[in-house]
């Protein structure tokens, strides 16, 4: 009982309470399902704030650990081990923050099989929270794979026209990476006789000989999830077909699991391999920045544009992680949050536009700012946040990453960071292009002229994101206070 | 630095953050209640926000009179991570307060003018509801500009730097459904933002290098360490200053990134006056002046700055000669005058550059506002709606008697810009010319030629717009605008007349004021240079009179008298040397093609195709494999038989 009331356990598994309640509801009752899901998600967010309140700032250690024996296989113990540090807590907060907003966004958008949708959504939340809190490799793997299933159904059942293709593609790409990770983690578990991450880090010398292969095996799973170029091609399809709420969570949280994985496992477990491969990883990150931006510019479907912009933005995160210094890694972690906010908000806006005109083709729009001034202004702020306008959140992340990378020990650091900085120009190109296509120019079509402005519920969903967009831009220090000690500890583990 | 460590010699310095927060309060108030208050209330809030910022700037200036060393005023800590340790804090010194005074002073006058101008403009566009939005953006610009000029570190400066760029974007595209094909204005706005971002790329790289070399972005620390860093690694400061110059060419519209400014004239005229003439575009000059200790360490970079400025001054001046749009002439003139300022700060004549920045803010704001007054009068007199383009100088003419206040103030602005003694422009330009003559004869000649062009195109403009007979019905019936328009014109005209007092030869008030923030070399007054520049002015005006004044253009259609005399050269000027076309060929189209190739061929066919192909391969393999399991017992038995035979054979023959 005590374990169940542990803040981390309670936060992670509370969505299951909502699932249980949903199972008691009549399958057809959409209203009740929505309210149960929303309430559950809100309470989970409250619980995550409780974790934050109990979290000791300034400490780099794992905190609030719950560590219990679970199973023993072939003499190696698998433990139910959860704990939180500066890296985890931000991801937990981001997840618990975005899920209720995503649930709210389905209020009118999802009309069929609402109960099933909500069950899948809450299961997904438990899976994601577990990923960010697990400190045992097997437990982590269970949560990691578990997130696949509800997301598969969210795309495959509530998605667009090519939903089955997209869902299968999403599943297969991710699975392909995960299988190698499973082999690698079983290997190191048996070698070291434990699956507990802190113990493995202490014993990492045992499997140091194979660490390049291990880095690559773990890294492939994470790289697909991020997604790093050229493993990204599942993402545009998944986004295009996923319902709005699914896209918000996919971009906002699921992609972060990849970047999180690099920081949580590859850096501390395989330090020499990390150092050795960092230049390549950083270079691929830079390719992703430029490539994603160029391809995003040519998209005609809004969701694809935002999807490719994610490839570009997460390239910054990868560059920051593998530039391996305090500024760049801390910037990457903050940028994970920033991307969740601004890209999440972009997908919401795309959803709003879709609900109005029932198309995502940019050519169908034009002049929307005139018909819907508030929607236009909010979208502009979100686009500016995404393109890293100083004073908003994206700038802080990108600047710290680039400033760190520029002065890092990477070979050709200045060239890499300089090329990445070109991505800042390109972001303005594709985002202003999008804004112009949708919102500027004369409103010629009748559907656009009669378009409704932001509904209060839509505004209510996006308002908390806007608050954070400004907050992180103007006063990011509280976030860095959480991140800095953990980053120092992580970097201290490198040779 | 903590707030407690900052010694505030004068408590008035504590007011400094208000220069940002007052305009910001205007933004928020107008966002919340502006539309309910109506035009009068919204306009009043915006003007009061500007005037309040001016009052605070003036108070700071008085504070500096008693304690000229100034102060650093912390607002709050921004963020700390690794080597990065940044504050939101203001540098109050004579240089920043000078900029604050210009921005809020000229800015407030333009705000007042805009309350009336936008009243007509929103009606002209049938969008009366958009009045408040204009003042929200206008106040936001003031706030961002104040961040830029008051920052005490390079990153906060960068916030203001891109912030004013955003406001520029918003205001160029203010009539976002207007312009060519309904998208012209939106495109102009995007062009301005993207071209500026190319410049900002340079500034960002400069900041990154600075961070690595100095471990700080605070002005005081960077500048203090500059000589030591140069002694050990001379290339570092050179690289910083050259990358910084890229930012300057973007924001201050210099070669090669000047192309956005002429298009920016798509914004309403008060925007052109405030942002694209008087204040924002001078940010690059301010940046070089502020970073003087760095440029001193990198003489090569300073020379590049000098040459970029000088060549731009001449180049833009030639284009201005061939334009018919009343605002485009002024736009190219602005680029040219910014070239004078950039050249001045590049040659180390920082005070002269700042002096010209101030006087230019007066007379160029005046010229734009007076041009706006002309446009407004034409639009309001255009009852038959037969005017194609109210900015085309060919449909004007004869407005001298019809718009007397506008005419006289415009004339004062034009003469001040051309450098007639004793108007403001004479003194500031003279200081630059004297410094140029000492620096290099080539630069002196180039700037003198640019000055000749300045006087020529301004005289051409005055003759075309105000003299001769009206060449359209609208010009015929144009009437002078109300006092909300004309009073700011008169105020700016007075400033343009007396602005030279700021730094008169022999007195040098501005020089002694700025020497607390900058390293100044005392300016000299050289009589022969003053006389030469006056002779150049006289020659240019005479030539313009011969071409445009003696026998004024009679109809809107006829060709420019220069066109017959200069032929192809004139057509090149008219076509702005085809720079836009060149950039389109060099940058825009290759970019589009690369993006198209990557997205529709490389990404779709190759990367996506590989994934799908792998899937298809697995599928066909499994289809093949599943054929074996066909449900016929006969074939299973056959396989069984073959297997058993093979195993037996193996066992027997082993």
PDB file of C-alpha atoms in Angstrom, chain A residues 99-349:
ATOM      1  CA  UNK A  99      -2.095  15.017 -21.818  1.00  0.00           C
ATOM      2  CA  UNK A 100      -5.047  16.939 -20.311  1.00  0.00           C
ATOM      3  CA  UNK A 101      -4.700  19.574 -23.039  1.00  0.00           C
ATOM      4  CA  UNK A 102      -4.667  16.863 -25.681  1.00  0.00           C
ATOM      5  CA  UNK A 103      -7.734  15.247 -24.126  1.00  0.00           C
ATOM      6  CA  UNK A 104      -9.511  18.584 -24.213  1.00  0.00           C
ATOM      7  CA  UNK A 105      -8.610  18.983 -27.872  1.00  0.00           C
ATOM      8  CA  UNK A 106     -10.590  15.832 -28.701  1.00  0.00           C
ATOM      9  CA  UNK A 107     -13.803  17.267 -27.235  1.00  0.00           C
ATOM     10  CA  UNK A 108     -15.338  17.876 -30.631  1.00  0.00           C
ATOM     11  CA  UNK A 109     -12.707  16.340 -32.881  1.00  0.00           C
ATOM     12  CA  UNK A 110     -13.205  12.739 -31.767  1.00  0.00           C
ATOM     13  CA  UNK A 111     -16.817  11.590 -32.042  1.00  0.00           C
ATOM     14  CA  UNK A 112     -16.521   7.874 -32.583  1.00  0.00           C
ATOM     15  CA  UNK A 113     -15.618   5.200 -30.075  1.00  0.00           C
ATOM     16  CA  UNK A 114     -14.793   7.892 -27.547  1.00  0.00           C
ATOM     17  CA  UNK A 115     -14.461   5.484 -24.667  1.00  0.00           C
ATOM     18  CA  UNK A 116     -11.917   3.372 -26.470  1.00  0.00           C
ATOM     19  CA  UNK A 117      -9.990   6.461 -27.484  1.00  0.00           C
ATOM     20  CA  UNK A 118      -9.759   7.676 -23.926  1.00  0.00           C
ATOM     21  CA  UNK A 119      -8.695   4.266 -22.642  1.00  0.00           C
ATOM     22  CA  UNK A 120      -5.886   4.144 -25.177  1.00  0.00           C
ATOM     23  CA  UNK A 121      -4.881   7.680 -24.315  1.00  0.00           C
ATOM     24  CA  UNK A 122      -4.624   7.068 -20.595  1.00  0.00           C
ATOM     25  CA  UNK A 123      -2.758   3.800 -21.125  1.00  0.00           C
ATOM     26  CA  UNK A 124      -0.347   5.760 -23.265  1.00  0.00           C
ATOM     27  CA  UNK A 125       0.154   8.275 -20.484  1.00  0.00           C
ATOM     28  CA  UNK A 126       1.113   5.584 -17.991  1.00  0.00           C
ATOM     29  CA  UNK A 127       3.529   4.128 -20.509  1.00  0.00           C
ATOM     30  CA  UNK A 128       5.215   7.470 -21.171  1.00  0.00           C
ATOM     31  CA  UNK A 129       5.512   8.400 -17.506  1.00  0.00           C
ATOM     32  CA  UNK A 130       6.977   4.982 -16.800  1.00  0.00           C
ATOM     33  CA  UNK A 131       9.594   5.430 -19.516  1.00  0.00           C
ATOM     34  CA  UNK A 132      10.812   8.642 -17.910  1.00  0.00           C
ATOM     35  CA  UNK A 133      10.910   7.252 -14.383  1.00  0.00           C
ATOM     36  CA  UNK A 134      12.148   3.673 -14.745  1.00  0.00           C
ATOM     37  CA  UNK A 135      15.658   3.050 -13.465  1.00  0.00           C
ATOM     38  CA  UNK A 136      15.715  -0.656 -14.220  1.00  0.00           C
ATOM     39  CA  UNK A 137      16.487  -1.525 -17.817  1.00  0.00           C
ATOM     40  CA  UNK A 138      13.861  -4.228 -18.151  1.00  0.00           C
ATOM     41  CA  UNK A 139      11.221  -2.094 -16.499  1.00  0.00           C
ATOM     42  CA  UNK A 140      12.191   0.700 -18.888  1.00  0.00           C
ATOM     43  CA  UNK A 141      11.910  -1.630 -21.831  1.00  0.00           C
ATOM     44  CA  UNK A 142       8.467  -2.791 -20.750  1.00  0.00           C
ATOM     45  CA  UNK A 143       7.196   0.771 -20.580  1.00  0.00           C
ATOM     46  CA  UNK A 144       8.967   1.691 -23.810  1.00  0.00           C
ATOM     47  CA  UNK A 145       7.308  -1.075 -25.776  1.00  0.00           C
ATOM     48  CA  UNK A 146       4.040  -0.552 -23.972  1.00  0.00           C
ATOM     49  CA  UNK A 147       3.674   2.959 -25.405  1.00  0.00           C
ATOM     50  CA  UNK A 148       3.633   1.473 -28.896  1.00  0.00           C
ATOM     51  CA  UNK A 149       0.375  -0.361 -28.507  1.00  0.00           C
ATOM     52  CA  UNK A 150      -2.005   2.460 -27.567  1.00  0.00           C
ATOM     53  CA  UNK A 151      -0.348   4.776 -30.100  1.00  0.00           C
ATOM     54  CA  UNK A 152      -0.736   2.109 -32.766  1.00  0.00           C
ATOM     55  CA  UNK A 153      -4.460   1.995 -32.077  1.00  0.00           C
ATOM     56  CA  UNK A 154      -4.798   5.763 -31.827  1.00  0.00           C
ATOM     57  CA  UNK A 155      -3.414   6.125 -35.331  1.00  0.00           C
ATOM     58  CA  UNK A 156      -4.908   2.937 -36.742  1.00  0.00           C
ATOM     59  CA  UNK A 157      -8.477   3.425 -35.501  1.00  0.00           C
ATOM     60  CA  UNK A 158      -8.991   7.165 -35.131  1.00  0.00           C
ATOM     61  CA  UNK A 159      -6.646   8.249 -37.896  1.00  0.00           C
ATOM     62  CA  UNK A 160      -7.144   9.622 -41.403  1.00  0.00           C
ATOM     63  CA  UNK A 161      -7.533   7.857 -44.706  1.00  0.00           C
ATOM     64  CA  UNK A 162      -4.226   6.023 -44.834  1.00  0.00           C
ATOM     65  CA  UNK A 163      -4.280   5.264 -41.125  1.00  0.00           C
ATOM     66  CA  UNK A 164      -3.511   1.561 -41.405  1.00  0.00           C
ATOM     67  CA  UNK A 165      -0.413   2.134 -43.546  1.00  0.00           C
ATOM     68  CA  UNK A 166       0.796   4.822 -41.159  1.00  0.00           C
ATOM     69  CA  UNK A 167       0.095   2.789 -38.035  1.00  0.00           C
ATOM     70  CA  UNK A 168       1.882  -0.276 -39.337  1.00  0.00           C
ATOM     71  CA  UNK A 169       4.806   1.828 -40.506  1.00  0.00           C
ATOM     72  CA  UNK A 170       5.047   3.496 -37.116  1.00  0.00           C
ATOM     73  CA  UNK A 171       4.927   0.148 -35.369  1.00  0.00           C
ATOM     74  CA  UNK A 172       7.440  -1.603 -37.594  1.00  0.00           C
ATOM     75  CA  UNK A 173      10.030   1.177 -37.617  1.00  0.00           C
ATOM     76  CA  UNK A 174       9.957   1.490 -33.849  1.00  0.00           C
ATOM     77  CA  UNK A 175       9.903  -2.251 -33.288  1.00  0.00           C
ATOM     78  CA  UNK A 176      12.877  -2.787 -35.560  1.00  0.00           C
ATOM     79  CA  UNK A 177      14.959  -0.502 -33.394  1.00  0.00           C
ATOM     80  CA  UNK A 178      13.659  -1.859 -30.131  1.00  0.00           C
ATOM     81  CA  UNK A 179      14.558  -5.452 -30.871  1.00  0.00           C
ATOM     82  CA  UNK A 180      18.268  -4.657 -31.041  1.00  0.00           C
ATOM     83  CA  UNK A 181      17.971  -2.616 -27.857  1.00  0.00           C
ATOM     84  CA  UNK A 182      16.379  -5.593 -26.119  1.00  0.00           C
ATOM     85  CA  UNK A 183      19.235  -7.871 -27.129  1.00  0.00           C
ATOM     86  CA  UNK A 184      21.790  -5.310 -26.004  1.00  0.00           C
ATOM     87  CA  UNK A 185      20.175  -4.716 -22.661  1.00  0.00           C
ATOM     88  CA  UNK A 186      19.810  -8.427 -21.951  1.00  0.00           C
ATOM     89  CA  UNK A 187      23.475  -8.800 -22.836  1.00  0.00           C
ATOM     90  CA  UNK A 188      24.710  -6.164 -20.424  1.00  0.00           C
ATOM     91  CA  UNK A 189      22.249  -7.316 -17.759  1.00  0.00           C
ATOM     92  CA  UNK A 190      23.615 -10.829 -17.809  1.00  0.00           C
ATOM     93  CA  UNK A 191      27.190  -9.659 -18.043  1.00  0.00           C
ATOM     94  CA  UNK A 192      26.896  -7.387 -15.039  1.00  0.00           C
ATOM     95  CA  UNK A 193      24.368  -9.440 -13.120  1.00  0.00           C
ATOM     96  CA  UNK A 194      21.929  -6.576 -12.671  1.00  0.00           C
ATOM     97  CA  UNK A 195      19.464  -4.486 -14.620  1.00  0.00           C
ATOM     98  CA  UNK A 196      19.502  -1.567 -12.237  1.00  0.00           C
ATOM     99  CA  UNK A 197      20.840   1.455 -14.064  1.00  0.00           C
ATOM    100  CA  UNK A 198      22.946   2.978 -11.252  1.00  0.00           C
ATOM    101  CA  UNK A 199      24.557  -0.404 -10.593  1.00  0.00           C
ATOM    102  CA  UNK A 200      25.202  -0.905 -14.297  1.00  0.00           C
ATOM    103  CA  UNK A 201      26.842   2.493 -14.534  1.00  0.00           C
ATOM    104  CA  UNK A 202      29.090   1.548 -11.651  1.00  0.00           C
ATOM    105  CA  UNK A 203      29.905  -1.772 -13.319  1.00  0.00           C
ATOM    106  CA  UNK A 204      30.178  -0.462 -16.859  1.00  0.00           C
ATOM    107  CA  UNK A 205      33.776  -1.621 -17.134  1.00  0.00           C
ATOM    108  CA  UNK A 206      32.535  -5.188 -17.470  1.00  0.00           C
ATOM    109  CA  UNK A 207      30.973  -4.636 -20.856  1.00  0.00           C
ATOM    110  CA  UNK A 208      33.274  -1.831 -21.968  1.00  0.00           C
ATOM    111  CA  UNK A 209      34.800  -4.032 -24.653  1.00  0.00           C
ATOM    112  CA  UNK A 210      31.568  -4.238 -26.612  1.00  0.00           C
ATOM    113  CA  UNK A 211      30.405  -0.730 -25.959  1.00  0.00           C
ATOM    114  CA  UNK A 212      30.478   0.538 -29.506  1.00  0.00           C
ATOM    115  CA  UNK A 213      28.094  -2.207 -30.579  1.00  0.00           C
ATOM    116  CA  UNK A 214      25.990  -1.639 -27.491  1.00  0.00           C
ATOM    117  CA  UNK A 215      25.896   2.097 -28.146  1.00  0.00           C
ATOM    118  CA  UNK A 216      24.723   1.427 -31.679  1.00  0.00           C
ATOM    119  CA  UNK A 217      22.097  -1.090 -30.599  1.00  0.00           C
ATOM    120  CA  UNK A 218      20.586   1.254 -28.029  1.00  0.00           C
ATOM    121  CA  UNK A 219      21.214   4.202 -30.313  1.00  0.00           C
ATOM    122  CA  UNK A 220      19.282   2.744 -33.224  1.00  0.00           C
ATOM    123  CA  UNK A 221      16.141   2.434 -31.113  1.00  0.00           C
ATOM    124  CA  UNK A 222      16.525   5.983 -29.865  1.00  0.00           C
ATOM    125  CA  UNK A 223      17.504   7.405 -33.256  1.00  0.00           C
ATOM    126  CA  UNK A 224      14.366   5.998 -34.851  1.00  0.00           C
ATOM    127  CA  UNK A 225      12.261   7.456 -32.082  1.00  0.00           C
ATOM    128  CA  UNK A 226      13.791  10.942 -32.213  1.00  0.00           C
ATOM    129  CA  UNK A 227      13.709  10.578 -35.297  1.00  0.00           C
ATOM    130  CA  UNK A 228      17.178  11.235 -36.595  1.00  0.00           C
ATOM    131  CA  UNK A 229      17.809  11.632 -40.282  1.00  0.00           C
ATOM    132  CA  UNK A 230      17.561   9.358 -42.330  1.00  0.00           C
ATOM    133  CA  UNK A 231      15.332   7.211 -40.102  1.00  0.00           C
ATOM    134  CA  UNK A 232      12.537   9.757 -40.030  1.00  0.00           C
ATOM    135  CA  UNK A 233      10.220   8.621 -42.771  1.00  0.00           C
ATOM    136  CA  UNK A 234       7.687   7.033 -40.412  1.00  0.00           C
ATOM    137  CA  UNK A 235       7.084  10.407 -38.764  1.00  0.00           C
ATOM    138  CA  UNK A 236       5.363  12.435 -41.509  1.00  0.00           C
ATOM    139  CA  UNK A 237       2.952   9.594 -42.235  1.00  0.00           C
ATOM    140  CA  UNK A 238       2.206   8.973 -38.579  1.00  0.00           C
ATOM    141  CA  UNK A 239       1.545  12.674 -38.015  1.00  0.00           C
ATOM    142  CA  UNK A 240      -0.580  13.138 -41.085  1.00  0.00           C
ATOM    143  CA  UNK A 241      -2.825  10.222 -40.217  1.00  0.00           C
ATOM    144  CA  UNK A 242      -2.912  10.605 -36.435  1.00  0.00           C
ATOM    145  CA  UNK A 243      -5.793  12.509 -34.843  1.00  0.00           C
ATOM    146  CA  UNK A 244      -4.799  15.944 -33.492  1.00  0.00           C
ATOM    147  CA  UNK A 245      -4.421  14.762 -29.919  1.00  0.00           C
ATOM    148  CA  UNK A 246      -2.262  11.896 -31.131  1.00  0.00           C
ATOM    149  CA  UNK A 247      -0.006  14.276 -33.046  1.00  0.00           C
ATOM    150  CA  UNK A 248       0.315  16.538 -30.023  1.00  0.00           C
ATOM    151  CA  UNK A 249       1.465  13.664 -27.850  1.00  0.00           C
ATOM    152  CA  UNK A 250       3.552  12.079 -30.574  1.00  0.00           C
ATOM    153  CA  UNK A 251       5.514  15.280 -31.198  1.00  0.00           C
ATOM    154  CA  UNK A 252       5.271  16.546 -27.655  1.00  0.00           C
ATOM    155  CA  UNK A 253       6.321  13.472 -25.733  1.00  0.00           C
ATOM    156  CA  UNK A 254       7.008  10.320 -27.731  1.00  0.00           C
ATOM    157  CA  UNK A 255       9.822  11.827 -29.780  1.00  0.00           C
ATOM    158  CA  UNK A 256      11.425  13.041 -26.563  1.00  0.00           C
ATOM    159  CA  UNK A 257      11.744   9.443 -25.435  1.00  0.00           C
ATOM    160  CA  UNK A 258      14.470   8.994 -28.049  1.00  0.00           C
ATOM    161  CA  UNK A 259      16.516  11.971 -26.980  1.00  0.00           C
ATOM    162  CA  UNK A 260      15.884  11.044 -23.354  1.00  0.00           C
ATOM    163  CA  UNK A 261      17.176   7.549 -24.032  1.00  0.00           C
ATOM    164  CA  UNK A 262      20.488   8.845 -25.364  1.00  0.00           C
ATOM    165  CA  UNK A 263      20.999  10.941 -22.257  1.00  0.00           C
ATOM    166  CA  UNK A 264      19.748   8.357 -19.791  1.00  0.00           C
ATOM    167  CA  UNK A 265      21.490   5.266 -21.146  1.00  0.00           C
ATOM    168  CA  UNK A 266      24.054   5.866 -23.887  1.00  0.00           C
ATOM    169  CA  UNK A 267      26.009   8.605 -22.150  1.00  0.00           C
ATOM    170  CA  UNK A 268      26.494   6.994 -18.745  1.00  0.00           C
ATOM    171  CA  UNK A 269      26.662   3.352 -19.846  1.00  0.00           C
ATOM    172  CA  UNK A 270      28.924   3.673 -22.891  1.00  0.00           C
ATOM    173  CA  UNK A 271      31.118   6.700 -22.227  1.00  0.00           C
ATOM    174  CA  UNK A 272      34.031   5.910 -24.539  1.00  0.00           C
ATOM    175  CA  UNK A 273      31.718   4.985 -27.360  1.00  0.00           C
ATOM    176  CA  UNK A 274      29.809   8.203 -26.755  1.00  0.00           C
ATOM    177  CA  UNK A 275      32.984  10.233 -27.058  1.00  0.00           C
ATOM    178  CA  UNK A 276      34.052   8.328 -30.118  1.00  0.00           C
ATOM    179  CA  UNK A 277      30.759   8.535 -31.961  1.00  0.00           C
ATOM    180  CA  UNK A 278      29.684  11.979 -30.762  1.00  0.00           C
ATOM    181  CA  UNK A 279      31.069  13.821 -33.821  1.00  0.00           C
ATOM    182  CA  UNK A 280      29.103  11.542 -36.142  1.00  0.00           C
ATOM    183  CA  UNK A 281      25.936  11.861 -34.120  1.00  0.00           C
ATOM    184  CA  UNK A 282      26.299  15.628 -33.987  1.00  0.00           C
ATOM    185  CA  UNK A 283      26.920  15.755 -37.734  1.00  0.00           C
ATOM    186  CA  UNK A 284      23.807  13.687 -38.417  1.00  0.00           C
ATOM    187  CA  UNK A 285      21.934  16.067 -36.132  1.00  0.00           C
ATOM    188  CA  UNK A 286      23.082  19.011 -38.233  1.00  0.00           C
ATOM    189  CA  UNK A 287      22.092  17.223 -41.436  1.00  0.00           C
ATOM    190  CA  UNK A 288      18.668  16.708 -39.863  1.00  0.00           C
ATOM    191  CA  UNK A 289      18.373  20.405 -39.023  1.00  0.00           C
ATOM    192  CA  UNK A 290      19.031  21.546 -42.571  1.00  0.00           C
ATOM    193  CA  UNK A 291      17.322  18.671 -44.321  1.00  0.00           C
ATOM    194  CA  UNK A 292      14.164  18.875 -42.214  1.00  0.00           C
ATOM    195  CA  UNK A 293      13.949  22.615 -42.792  1.00  0.00           C
ATOM    196  CA  UNK A 294      14.371  22.370 -46.563  1.00  0.00           C
ATOM    197  CA  UNK A 295      11.871  19.570 -46.934  1.00  0.00           C
ATOM    198  CA  UNK A 296       9.387  21.264 -44.601  1.00  0.00           C
ATOM    199  CA  UNK A 297       9.435  24.305 -46.861  1.00  0.00           C
ATOM    200  CA  UNK A 298       8.114  22.357 -49.844  1.00  0.00           C
ATOM    201  CA  UNK A 299       5.235  20.581 -48.120  1.00  0.00           C
ATOM    202  CA  UNK A 300       1.689  21.294 -49.181  1.00  0.00           C
ATOM    203  CA  UNK A 301       0.080  19.457 -46.295  1.00  0.00           C
ATOM    204  CA  UNK A 302       0.328  21.457 -43.072  1.00  0.00           C
ATOM    205  CA  UNK A 303       0.841  18.429 -40.883  1.00  0.00           C
ATOM    206  CA  UNK A 304       3.743  17.260 -43.014  1.00  0.00           C
ATOM    207  CA  UNK A 305       5.285  20.686 -42.768  1.00  0.00           C
ATOM    208  CA  UNK A 306       5.129  20.557 -38.997  1.00  0.00           C
ATOM    209  CA  UNK A 307       6.352  16.957 -39.004  1.00  0.00           C
ATOM    210  CA  UNK A 308       9.453  17.869 -40.990  1.00  0.00           C
ATOM    211  CA  UNK A 309       9.972  20.898 -38.795  1.00  0.00           C
ATOM    212  CA  UNK A 310      10.189  18.397 -35.938  1.00  0.00           C
ATOM    213  CA  UNK A 311      12.978  16.582 -37.764  1.00  0.00           C
ATOM    214  CA  UNK A 312      14.770  19.921 -37.976  1.00  0.00           C
ATOM    215  CA  UNK A 313      14.130  20.905 -34.370  1.00  0.00           C
ATOM    216  CA  UNK A 314      15.149  17.571 -32.964  1.00  0.00           C
ATOM    217  CA  UNK A 315      18.344  17.863 -34.966  1.00  0.00           C
ATOM    218  CA  UNK A 316      19.196  20.743 -32.630  1.00  0.00           C
ATOM    219  CA  UNK A 317      18.499  18.501 -29.650  1.00  0.00           C
ATOM    220  CA  UNK A 318      20.768  15.753 -31.006  1.00  0.00           C
ATOM    221  CA  UNK A 319      23.530  18.251 -31.777  1.00  0.00           C
ATOM    222  CA  UNK A 320      23.255  19.622 -28.250  1.00  0.00           C
ATOM    223  CA  UNK A 321      23.394  16.216 -26.614  1.00  0.00           C
ATOM    224  CA  UNK A 322      26.486  15.135 -28.521  1.00  0.00           C
ATOM    225  CA  UNK A 323      28.328  18.419 -28.230  1.00  0.00           C
ATOM    226  CA  UNK A 324      28.720  17.165 -24.664  1.00  0.00           C
ATOM    227  CA  UNK A 325      29.127  20.315 -22.680  1.00  0.00           C
ATOM    228  CA  UNK A 326      27.066  21.927 -19.971  1.00  0.00           C
ATOM    229  CA  UNK A 327      25.434  24.584 -22.126  1.00  0.00           C
ATOM    230  CA  UNK A 328      24.630  22.365 -25.057  1.00  0.00           C
ATOM    231  CA  UNK A 329      23.220  19.436 -23.082  1.00  0.00           C
ATOM    232  CA  UNK A 330      21.210  21.646 -20.744  1.00  0.00           C
ATOM    233  CA  UNK A 331      19.966  23.505 -23.807  1.00  0.00           C
ATOM    234  CA  UNK A 332      18.947  20.231 -25.401  1.00  0.00           C
ATOM    235  CA  UNK A 333      16.904  19.223 -22.393  1.00  0.00           C
ATOM    236  CA  UNK A 334      15.185  22.587 -22.310  1.00  0.00           C
ATOM    237  CA  UNK A 335      14.680  22.416 -26.059  1.00  0.00           C
ATOM    238  CA  UNK A 336      12.904  19.078 -25.609  1.00  0.00           C
ATOM    239  CA  UNK A 337      10.383  20.915 -23.449  1.00  0.00           C
ATOM    240  CA  UNK A 338      10.247  23.833 -25.875  1.00  0.00           C
ATOM    241  CA  UNK A 339       9.617  21.593 -28.822  1.00  0.00           C
ATOM    242  CA  UNK A 340       6.846  19.857 -26.912  1.00  0.00           C
ATOM    243  CA  UNK A 341       5.208  23.214 -26.298  1.00  0.00           C
ATOM    244  CA  UNK A 342       5.598  24.913 -29.650  1.00  0.00           C
ATOM    245  CA  UNK A 343       5.151  21.898 -31.890  1.00  0.00           C
ATOM    246  CA  UNK A 344       2.326  20.632 -29.698  1.00  0.00           C
ATOM    247  CA  UNK A 345       0.682  24.010 -30.099  1.00  0.00           C
ATOM    248  CA  UNK A 346       1.334  24.005 -33.848  1.00  0.00           C
ATOM    249  CA  UNK A 347      -0.436  20.667 -34.174  1.00  0.00           C
ATOM    250  CA  UNK A 348      -3.335  22.007 -32.140  1.00  0.00           C
ATOM    251  CA  UNK A 349      -3.603  24.955 -34.517  1.00  0.00           C
TER     252      UNK A 349
END
